[in-house]
Short mmCIF file of C-alpha atoms in Angstrom, two decimals:
data_model
loop_
_atom_site.label_atom_id
_atom_site.label_comp_id
_atom_site.label_asym_id
_atom_site.label_seq_id
_atom_site.Cartn_x
_atom_site.Cartn_y
_atom_site.Cartn_z
CA MET A 1 142.20 -226.03 184.18
CA ASP A 2 142.56 -229.39 185.62
CA ILE A 3 142.51 -232.20 183.50
CA ASP A 4 140.89 -235.44 185.14
CA LYS A 5 142.20 -238.29 182.68
CA LYS A 6 138.98 -240.51 184.07
CA TYR A 7 136.66 -238.15 182.36
CA ASP A 8 138.41 -235.49 180.25
CA ASN A 9 139.05 -237.49 176.97
CA TYR A 10 138.87 -234.25 174.54
CA ASP A 11 140.18 -234.56 170.98
CA PHE A 12 139.89 -230.79 170.46
CA PRO A 13 141.22 -227.64 171.62
CA VAL A 14 140.00 -227.00 175.29
CA THR A 15 141.38 -223.45 175.86
CA ALA A 16 139.34 -220.45 174.36
CA ALA A 17 140.76 -217.73 172.36
CA GLU A 18 139.78 -215.01 174.70
CA PRO A 19 140.23 -215.54 178.40
CA GLN A 20 137.08 -215.22 180.21
CA ASP A 21 136.40 -215.73 183.99
CA GLY A 22 135.20 -219.19 184.97
CA HIS A 23 135.81 -220.87 181.32
CA ALA A 24 138.36 -223.54 180.42
CA GLY A 25 141.87 -222.14 180.73
CA ASN A 26 141.06 -219.19 182.90
CA LEU A 27 140.01 -220.64 186.47
CA ASN A 28 141.20 -219.51 189.58
CA GLU A 29 142.01 -222.02 192.48
CA GLN A 30 138.75 -221.73 194.12
CA GLN A 31 136.88 -222.51 190.78
CA ILE A 32 139.07 -225.46 190.23
CA ALA A 33 138.20 -226.59 193.89
CA GLN A 34 134.42 -226.18 193.20
CA VAL A 35 134.87 -228.35 189.89
CA HIS A 36 136.25 -231.13 192.00
CA GLN A 37 133.71 -230.93 194.76
CA LEU A 38 130.71 -231.04 192.30
CA ARG A 39 132.39 -233.93 190.70
CA MET A 40 132.88 -235.75 194.02
CA MET A 41 129.36 -235.07 195.09
CA LEU A 42 127.84 -236.29 192.14
CA GLU A 43 130.24 -239.52 192.09
CA ALA A 44 129.16 -240.32 195.70
CA GLU A 45 125.61 -240.48 194.35
CA GLY A 46 126.55 -242.98 191.88
CA TYR A 47 126.69 -240.74 188.74
CA THR A 48 129.57 -241.69 186.18
CA ASP A 49 128.38 -240.18 182.88
CA ARG A 50 129.02 -236.57 181.61
CA LEU A 51 131.21 -235.69 184.62
CA ASP A 52 133.91 -234.25 182.33
CA THR A 53 135.31 -230.91 183.42
CA LEU A 54 133.74 -228.79 180.37
CA THR A 55 130.26 -230.00 181.15
CA LEU A 56 130.50 -229.34 185.00
CA LEU A 57 132.00 -225.89 184.34
CA ARG A 58 128.44 -225.11 182.43
CA PHE A 59 126.71 -226.08 185.30
CA LEU A 60 128.73 -224.39 187.70
CA ARG A 61 128.55 -221.27 185.55
CA ALA A 62 124.78 -221.36 185.09
CA ARG A 63 124.37 -221.44 188.92
CA LYS A 64 126.77 -218.55 189.49
CA TRP A 65 129.28 -221.20 190.94
CA ASP A 66 126.77 -222.25 193.81
CA VAL A 67 127.79 -225.95 193.96
CA LYS A 68 124.69 -227.23 195.72
CA LEU A 69 122.57 -225.53 192.96
CA SER A 70 124.82 -226.71 190.26
CA LYS A 71 124.45 -230.44 191.58
CA ALA A 72 120.72 -230.04 191.78
CA MET A 73 120.63 -228.72 188.22
CA PHE A 74 122.92 -231.77 186.93
CA VAL A 75 120.88 -234.32 188.81
CA ASP A 76 117.59 -232.81 187.45
CA THR A 77 119.03 -233.07 183.77
CA GLU A 78 120.30 -236.69 184.42
CA LYS A 79 116.68 -237.74 185.64
CA TRP A 80 115.12 -236.08 182.73
CA ARG A 81 117.62 -237.86 180.28
CA LYS A 82 116.44 -241.39 181.83
CA GLU A 83 113.12 -240.65 182.08
CA THR A 84 113.04 -239.74 178.17
CA LYS A 85 115.47 -242.56 177.31
CA LEU A 86 117.29 -239.75 175.39
CA ASP A 87 120.69 -241.57 175.17
CA GLU A 88 118.85 -244.54 173.57
CA THR A 89 117.15 -242.24 171.32
CA VAL A 90 119.76 -240.08 169.78
CA PRO A 91 121.81 -243.01 168.11
CA ILE A 92 118.64 -244.00 166.22
CA TRP A 93 116.48 -240.94 165.72
CA ASP A 94 114.93 -240.29 162.41
CA TYR A 95 112.72 -237.25 161.68
CA PRO A 96 111.66 -237.34 157.91
CA GLU A 97 108.90 -234.98 158.63
CA LYS A 98 111.32 -232.12 159.07
CA PRO A 99 110.90 -230.67 155.56
CA GLU A 100 106.85 -230.49 156.01
CA ILE A 101 107.45 -228.91 159.29
CA ALA A 102 109.73 -226.28 157.71
CA LYS A 103 106.83 -225.02 155.60
CA TYR A 104 105.82 -223.47 159.06
CA TYR A 105 108.60 -223.37 161.25
CA LYS A 106 112.19 -223.75 160.47
CA GLN A 107 114.88 -224.75 162.76
CA PHE A 108 118.27 -225.40 161.43
CA TYR A 109 122.19 -225.41 161.93
CA HIS A 110 123.81 -223.91 158.91
CA LYS A 111 127.47 -223.15 158.62
CA THR A 112 129.47 -220.84 160.97
CA ASP A 113 129.67 -217.18 162.21
CA LYS A 114 133.16 -215.16 162.16
CA ASP A 115 134.21 -216.85 165.40
CA GLY A 116 133.84 -220.13 163.78
CA ARG A 117 130.48 -221.05 166.08
CA PRO A 118 127.63 -223.10 164.61
CA ILE A 119 124.91 -220.82 163.26
CA TYR A 120 121.21 -221.83 164.53
CA ILE A 121 118.33 -220.12 162.60
CA GLU A 122 114.62 -220.41 163.79
CA THR A 123 111.86 -218.75 161.61
CA LEU A 124 108.72 -218.03 163.98
CA GLY A 125 106.16 -216.26 161.70
CA GLY A 126 104.95 -219.01 160.12
CA ILE A 127 104.17 -221.26 163.32
CA ASP A 128 100.65 -222.87 162.71
CA LEU A 129 100.09 -225.41 165.49
CA THR A 130 96.97 -226.95 163.93
CA ALA A 131 98.61 -227.65 160.47
CA MET A 132 102.00 -228.75 162.02
CA TYR A 133 100.25 -231.32 164.29
CA LYS A 134 98.71 -232.88 161.32
CA ILE A 135 102.24 -233.78 160.32
CA THR A 136 104.05 -234.48 163.60
CA THR A 137 103.10 -233.97 167.22
CA ALA A 138 104.54 -231.74 170.03
CA ASP A 139 106.39 -234.62 171.58
CA ARG A 140 108.41 -235.30 168.49
CA MET A 141 109.24 -231.81 168.03
CA LEU A 142 110.46 -231.52 171.33
CA THR A 143 112.34 -234.79 171.20
CA ASN A 144 114.02 -233.77 167.97
CA LEU A 145 115.01 -230.45 169.77
CA ALA A 146 116.93 -232.34 172.31
CA VAL A 147 118.42 -234.75 169.85
CA GLU A 148 119.80 -231.63 167.90
CA TYR A 149 121.20 -230.29 171.23
CA GLU A 150 123.08 -233.28 171.62
CA ARG A 151 124.16 -233.14 168.19
CA LEU A 152 125.51 -229.56 169.10
CA ALA A 153 127.44 -231.00 171.72
CA ASP A 154 128.81 -233.60 169.41
CA PRO A 155 129.88 -233.47 166.73
CA ARG A 156 129.29 -230.01 165.74
CA LEU A 157 130.89 -228.02 168.49
CA PRO A 158 133.83 -230.09 168.49
CA ALA A 159 134.23 -230.21 164.83
CA CYS A 160 134.02 -226.12 164.87
CA SER A 161 136.83 -226.25 167.77
CA ARG A 162 139.26 -228.01 165.66
CA LYS A 163 138.91 -225.85 162.46
CA ALA A 164 139.15 -222.77 164.51
CA GLY A 165 141.97 -224.09 166.79
CA LYS A 166 140.39 -222.97 170.00
CA LEU A 167 137.48 -224.16 172.26
CA LEU A 168 134.31 -223.17 171.12
CA GLU A 169 131.03 -224.12 173.35
CA THR A 170 128.37 -221.76 172.23
CA CYS A 171 126.24 -221.19 168.89
CA CYS A 172 125.16 -218.06 167.15
CA THR A 173 121.37 -217.89 167.04
CA ILE A 174 119.33 -215.98 164.50
CA MET A 175 115.73 -215.85 165.35
CA ASP A 176 113.27 -214.38 162.84
CA LEU A 177 110.35 -212.44 164.13
CA LYS A 178 108.85 -211.71 160.71
CA GLY A 179 105.30 -212.36 160.65
CA VAL A 180 104.98 -212.90 164.48
CA THR A 181 101.62 -210.64 165.28
CA VAL A 182 99.72 -210.23 168.49
CA THR A 183 97.06 -213.11 167.12
CA LYS A 184 100.09 -215.49 166.73
CA VAL A 185 102.06 -214.77 170.25
CA PRO A 186 100.01 -217.29 172.36
CA SER A 187 100.38 -220.01 169.63
CA VAL A 188 104.22 -219.18 169.33
CA TYR A 189 104.78 -219.05 172.70
CA ASN A 190 102.98 -222.33 173.53
CA TYR A 191 105.72 -223.98 171.64
CA VAL A 192 108.70 -222.00 172.32
CA GLY A 193 107.82 -222.09 176.17
CA LYS A 194 108.16 -225.75 176.29
CA ALA A 195 111.44 -225.65 173.94
CA SER A 196 113.00 -222.88 176.27
CA VAL A 197 112.50 -225.04 179.20
CA ILE A 198 114.49 -227.86 177.83
CA SER A 199 117.20 -225.46 176.39
CA GLN A 200 117.69 -223.34 179.80
CA ASN A 201 117.25 -226.45 182.67
CA TYR A 202 119.17 -229.24 180.60
CA TYR A 203 121.85 -227.33 178.20
CA PRO A 204 123.10 -224.53 179.90
CA GLU A 205 125.80 -222.16 178.71
CA ARG A 206 125.32 -223.01 174.94
CA LEU A 207 124.06 -219.46 173.67
CA GLY A 208 127.02 -217.31 172.35
CA LYS A 209 124.94 -214.46 170.45
CA LEU A 210 121.28 -214.13 169.84
CA PHE A 211 119.82 -212.05 166.91
CA LEU A 212 116.19 -211.25 166.96
CA ILE A 213 115.48 -209.92 163.63
CA ASN A 214 112.81 -208.36 161.85
CA ALA A 215 111.46 -207.25 165.24
CA PRO A 216 107.98 -205.79 165.06
CA TRP A 217 107.03 -202.32 166.04
CA GLY A 218 107.06 -201.80 169.70
CA PHE A 219 109.36 -204.91 170.58
CA SER A 220 112.10 -202.69 171.71
CA THR A 221 110.06 -200.96 174.14
CA VAL A 222 108.78 -204.44 175.63
CA TRP A 223 112.62 -205.21 175.54
CA SER A 224 113.70 -202.39 177.29
CA VAL A 225 111.53 -203.44 180.29
CA VAL A 226 112.07 -207.31 180.23
CA LYS A 227 116.09 -207.02 179.85
CA GLY A 228 115.81 -205.37 183.33
CA TRP A 229 114.84 -209.16 184.58
CA LEU A 230 117.72 -210.39 183.09
CA ASP A 231 121.28 -211.19 184.15
CA PRO A 232 123.59 -208.50 182.52
CA VAL A 233 125.80 -211.49 180.96
CA THR A 234 122.80 -212.55 179.35
CA VAL A 235 121.75 -209.03 178.16
CA LYS A 236 125.07 -208.67 176.34
CA LYS A 237 124.52 -211.57 174.28
CA ILE A 238 121.03 -210.23 172.84
CA HIS A 239 120.72 -208.04 169.72
CA ILE A 240 117.24 -206.57 168.77
CA LEU A 241 117.18 -205.90 165.24
CA GLY A 242 114.56 -204.67 163.01
CA SER A 243 113.97 -205.24 159.30
CA GLY A 244 117.30 -203.40 158.41
CA TYR A 245 119.09 -206.10 160.22
CA GLN A 246 121.33 -207.11 157.48
CA SER A 247 124.57 -204.48 157.84
CA GLU A 248 124.53 -205.63 161.79
CA LEU A 249 124.25 -209.13 161.24
CA LEU A 250 126.89 -209.32 158.58
CA LYS A 251 129.51 -207.72 161.04
CA HIS A 252 129.01 -211.20 162.70
CA VAL A 253 128.36 -213.65 159.79
CA ASP A 254 130.15 -213.58 156.41
CA LYS A 255 127.50 -213.53 153.42
CA GLU A 256 128.71 -217.04 152.01
CA SER A 257 127.52 -218.38 155.41
CA LEU A 258 124.37 -216.72 155.68
CA PRO A 259 121.19 -218.26 153.54
CA VAL A 260 120.08 -215.69 150.74
CA GLU A 261 116.69 -215.21 152.46
CA PHE A 262 118.50 -213.43 155.08
CA GLY A 263 120.73 -211.21 152.98
CA GLY A 264 123.42 -213.72 152.43
CA THR A 265 124.62 -215.38 149.32
CA CYS A 266 124.19 -219.13 150.45
CA THR A 267 121.84 -221.30 148.38
CA CYS A 268 122.49 -224.69 149.23
CA GLU A 269 121.00 -227.43 147.10
CA GLY A 270 117.64 -228.59 148.50
CA GLY A 271 117.43 -225.64 150.56
CA CYS A 272 120.03 -224.29 153.33
CA GLU A 273 117.31 -225.47 155.99
CA ASN A 274 117.98 -229.12 154.88
CA SER A 275 121.61 -228.93 154.19
CA ASP A 276 123.14 -229.14 157.59
CA ALA A 277 126.25 -227.65 156.21
CA GLY A 278 129.16 -227.04 158.39
CA PRO A 279 132.78 -228.34 159.44
CA TRP A 280 130.85 -231.20 161.05
CA HIS A 281 130.62 -232.67 157.84
CA ASP A 282 134.07 -232.13 156.84
CA PRO A 283 136.38 -235.36 157.26
CA GLN A 284 139.29 -232.84 158.12
CA TRP A 285 137.33 -231.57 161.13
CA THR A 286 135.05 -234.05 162.22
CA ARG A 287 135.04 -237.38 164.30
CA PRO A 288 132.48 -239.72 165.11
CA ALA A 289 130.23 -238.82 167.79
CA TRP A 290 129.61 -240.77 170.86
CA TRP A 291 126.04 -241.56 169.60
CA GLU A 292 127.47 -242.76 166.19
CA LYS A 293 129.80 -245.02 168.05
CA THR A 294 127.00 -246.71 169.84
CA ALA A 295 124.14 -246.66 167.35
CA ASP A 296 123.19 -249.80 165.29
CA GLU A 297 121.29 -250.45 161.97
CA LYS A 298 117.92 -249.73 163.39
CA THR A 299 116.17 -246.65 163.11
CA ILE A 300 113.04 -245.31 164.91
CA GLN A 301 109.99 -246.42 162.93
CA ASN A 302 108.69 -243.12 161.94
CA ASN A 303 105.41 -242.42 160.34
CA GLY A 304 105.26 -238.62 161.04
CA SER A 305 103.73 -237.72 157.86
CA LYS A 306 100.89 -239.68 158.56
CA ILE A 307 99.80 -238.51 161.95
CA GLU A 308 96.63 -236.64 161.80
CA THR A 309 94.56 -234.87 164.55
CA PRO A 310 91.02 -233.47 164.74
CA GLN A 311 90.64 -230.09 163.40
CA ASP A 312 91.94 -227.36 165.78
CA ALA A 313 92.89 -230.19 168.28
CA PRO A 314 96.49 -230.70 169.11
CA ALA A 315 98.05 -233.91 169.11
CA ALA A 316 98.37 -235.93 172.58
CA GLU A 317 101.60 -234.86 174.21
CA SER A 318 102.50 -238.82 175.22
CA ALA A 319 106.16 -238.45 175.27
CA PRO A 320 108.20 -237.70 178.23
CA ILE A 321 109.94 -234.98 176.95
CA ALA A 322 106.94 -233.15 176.03
CA GLU A 323 105.51 -233.93 179.51
CA LYS A 324 108.43 -232.73 181.35
CA ALA A 325 108.67 -229.38 179.36
CA LYS A 326 105.06 -228.87 179.66
CA ASP A 327 104.81 -229.41 183.35
CA GLU A 328 108.09 -227.20 184.09
CA THR A 329 106.92 -224.24 181.57
CA LYS A 330 105.17 -222.33 184.48
CA ASP A 331 107.72 -222.92 187.01
CA GLU A 332 110.44 -221.74 184.69
CA ALA A 333 108.68 -218.78 182.65
CA LYS A 334 111.10 -216.34 184.12
CA GLN A 335 114.11 -218.31 182.93
CA THR A 336 113.02 -219.03 179.48
CA ALA A 337 114.50 -215.57 177.84
CA ALA A 338 117.91 -216.20 179.89
CA ALA A 339 121.13 -217.77 178.01
#
């Protein structure tokens, strides 16, 4: 891998423990040339941010090394970031309604798996959009999702890489399907579909492993059909587990890193979903993130707990992140299950 001194200011390991084709430390001459070509094309159009090698490699891998398609994906991402004012939002974002939302829908990072990657957990069975939109709005939920992706990129993954002594670019996701019934599927998909658009279009190559636990009866049959539509690389990352998932999951995650409700032994004070425990809070491994360096003393004024909507009517999705995701959900439906 060529290091570009203008953009590659890494203060963490940049070589993976296991060589993988197309990844840092294991590039052939053609792939190195494609990185340079993509960077030059973007520079020619005036782009100067996020042109580091690791970022460009993720976009190239996401588009099977088609430089033109990778460039289009990168440009679309930068337009979205500008439209949503994401770079300005991240340093000052505050989301105090999270504990209330967690009563219906938990989304949180918590410690690391046996490979050293951040663990990300979602619980889908309790989603109740009517109740949730009395606490917050869809646009705030999607904005929070984007902010958390930014914080995954920095400081979570760099801190995990330092601790592991190797490059880590992906996370271990546990998605709990307990309680997801046929009647809840439309409601669950409504939000998850929009969230998937953000993850697939703007944060490629961040999934290391995905464990779907408490999969309902018949899910495996559906999956056997769906996986035929997906890239084989993606299929290898996804593990469908029923209610007896603990033994398989614990092969990948230590008990002390797994919340007790999922078969582990961790009971963080205040709840694991609120602790954000991990190496990214350990002074030995963490460094100030880019958004911490640019943050001032202000925070976004947030009255999320006071937001109310008419009975059975969702809150208005006025924020650009929500609008952008909603507009693209139909067009990207086939991509929402991809890694």
